[in-house]
Amino acid sequence: MAGSNMSLAVLLLLSVLLTGVTHAGPDMDPYKILGVSRGASQAEIKKVYKRLAKEWHPDKNKNPGAEDMFIKITKSYEILSNEDKRANYDRYGQTDDTQPYGSGRYGQQHDNFYFDESFFNFPFNGQNHRDFADSKYTLHFNQYINDVVPDSYKRPYLIKITSDWCFSCIHIEPVWKEVVQEMETLGVGIGVVDVGYERRLANHLGAHRTPSILGVINGKVTFFHYAVAKEHLKQFVEDLLPQRLVERVTDKNDLQFLNSWHELNKPHVLLFDQVPVVPLLYKLTAFAYKDYLQFGYVDQGLSETANLQKQFNINTYAPTMLVFKENIDKPADIIQAKGMKKQIIDEFMSNNKFLLAPRLVNQKLFDELCPVKQFHRRRKYCVLLITGDEETFSSGNQAFLSFASTNTKEVVRFAYVYQRLQQPLFIFLLFVQVVILERRNTAGKALFKPVTAWNGSEEDKQLLLDELERLQKDPSILSHDAMLPELNNEFASMFVIRWIYASYDYLSEVIDDILHNNWREMMPLLSLIFSALFILFGTVVIQAFSDSGEDKQTKPKAKDGSKAENGSPGTGTSSRPPKKNFVEVTELTDITYMSNLVKLRPGHMNIVLVLTDASKNILLSKFAKEVYSFTGSLTLHFSFLNIDKHSEWMNMLMEYAQDTMQIDADEDDGGNYKIDYTGHVLALNGYKKYLCLFKPVYTGEDLDSKSRSISTLQIHHKLDRLGLWMERLLEGTLPRYYIPTWPGLDKITPSK
């Protein structure tokens, strides 16, 4: 009797368990969960979903059943927002899974309550039951720092934070699997962080709960805050990308877009497609090659693009990609295919990363175009044109580009530099010319051979062609060597614009975090903000007290400073620090000649005003006012030269720098022409032996008064534009006149 009762109890228990497995819960209707009718439109469903998701989000709703309700809402929206899944449910009462909606809490992947391995084979996310090979994407701390962060500057990463005993993680697995399979083919990086094994990495990312999904791009971490649905995750990845990656091109702005190749120094890519939205694959490609190419998109469905399609003979049956280089009328390369794959696009972009003859605008581009020699079979030679950006050089530059377009040798690259913008490189190449060079090491050593003073003639082209043929047979013709300096970054001025864009993106991210994150995740940011405010407030308070103390101390000294300024501004020889109330100007004589010019320290310059006895007081006063704002520089010294005493030295200096001789001359009583140097200013670099010249230009208005007053006024206005000239001097944009040597002491000493 007891045995039969025991058997009956076991059978009853098994019946209950099997029934519970098959009917884990009552049937659930997604229409009822969202509270919409079966004929509801997609707009109505989306509106209701957003309201319910916000109401039942577990971070905001502390009801014990909020998490389950939120999952039901998400799953219901996933079904009804997809036309295929919705039709399947309306017809069969089933989702895309193999079981009715609501027949199991964790879906088909986890309905595994069997007796084969264990009586209680719970659907936890254990290591032996982890879905679709999460271990393939598992990240470790060092791997994230060394691989993922640098790579995030070329492609975004989608990372899931999970753990072995995370019930909620099981619900997102089907969606995560589907999204990963699609995003990975587009080039998005995938990662999985198991909190149980990589707590350090999870803390570093700021992930304090599971499951979490985050994106990493340009080294920055952004959390996903919405319902885990395929459409939401795809939009999240797209939102990670910068907003100005791809420009929309029509018949109105196509020339403006293509003509910007010279300013941006990049080839331009145009994608023709029939979809109104820029494909995500194209955006990801634009992000990966943003440093090399400029991207545009042409919507073939718009009437405003008809002329473009006709001009380049674009077919509508498949997407078409064109690359334009220096010639905007004809594409340099073209690719057309249905369903373009990432591998094909990457190969296409890699083969068209540079212009035919790009301008060297920074060291990174120089390193890629002209790599350091590794071994004999991988020699790379660069044909470099040292030129200018003025109109007079345009014909020679165009001839160089024409010559480069005929190049068929893979070992030869063509490039050019503007001598005005790359002064360090121009130092060892003093004239506009073509140079063939080969880099030998990363320290800057290079072998080179000057070919010709290039003007673009047929003779120049033939000479360059002959030298390249000789180089192919005998590399030893590169007989000169030099240590090349690092190139200036010509796009450094764009840093402010990039900083503004970065600040905008960061501000948007902060606002998004404030709206979605909990206080625990916001603590590091809030701590940083309050620390910065505290430091700023403390600095202001300390500065205010220190300024008030200094004002009291400097008031008695102000009168002394004004006396010194009004006393003798032209002959001050004080050795006080640069921050003072007057300009210290010394006279250039045989006594001060060596220290103020010949033996001037490297990097220092002497600004010398040329005057006469008659104009001394007027010019010195005006000179002091014009250069006063530049006296804070420790590398500038100020002097004056009396031309009445040292005219022979001045004439000798001007003979050395013959280009400066275009100076107006006056005819004296004897019929001879005498050059008037009064009011000229010389910037003398004693160490490098060059000078910059300021020529006075009278900008004052004539007065109807005595001739003496007019003459005095004209002398005073000779230095009107000296301040602007000083700014150009500090910018390094003034022409420099090199001399073989400074005139001797006998030329500076006045004849008795």
GROMACS .gro file of C-alpha atoms in nm, residues 33 48-63 66-67 69-70 73:
model
   22
   33ILE     CA    1  -0.007   4.418  -2.312
   48VAL     CA    2   0.215   5.365  -2.682
   49TYR     CA    3   0.536   5.164  -2.649
   50LYS     CA    4   0.743   5.470  -2.564
   51ARG     CA    5   0.496   5.572  -2.295
   52LEU     CA    6   0.477   5.225  -2.138
   53ALA     CA    7   0.853   5.165  -2.158
   54LYS     CA    8   0.917   5.491  -1.975
   55GLU     CA    9   0.652   5.407  -1.714
   56TRP     CA   10   0.771   5.049  -1.644
   57HIS     CA   11   1.148   5.093  -1.680
   58PRO     CA   12   1.308   4.915  -1.380
   59ASP     CA   13   1.532   5.213  -1.305
   60LYS     CA   14   1.230   5.437  -1.252
   61ASN     CA   15   0.957   5.198  -1.141
   62LYS     CA   16   1.038   5.025  -0.811
   63ASN     CA   17   0.740   4.788  -0.832
   66ALA     CA   18   0.826   4.616  -1.310
   67GLU     CA   19   1.110   4.418  -1.467
   69MET     CA   20   0.631   4.386  -1.719
   70PHE     CA   21   0.904   4.581  -1.897
   73ILE     CA   22   0.629   4.533  -2.320
   0.00000   0.00000   0.00000
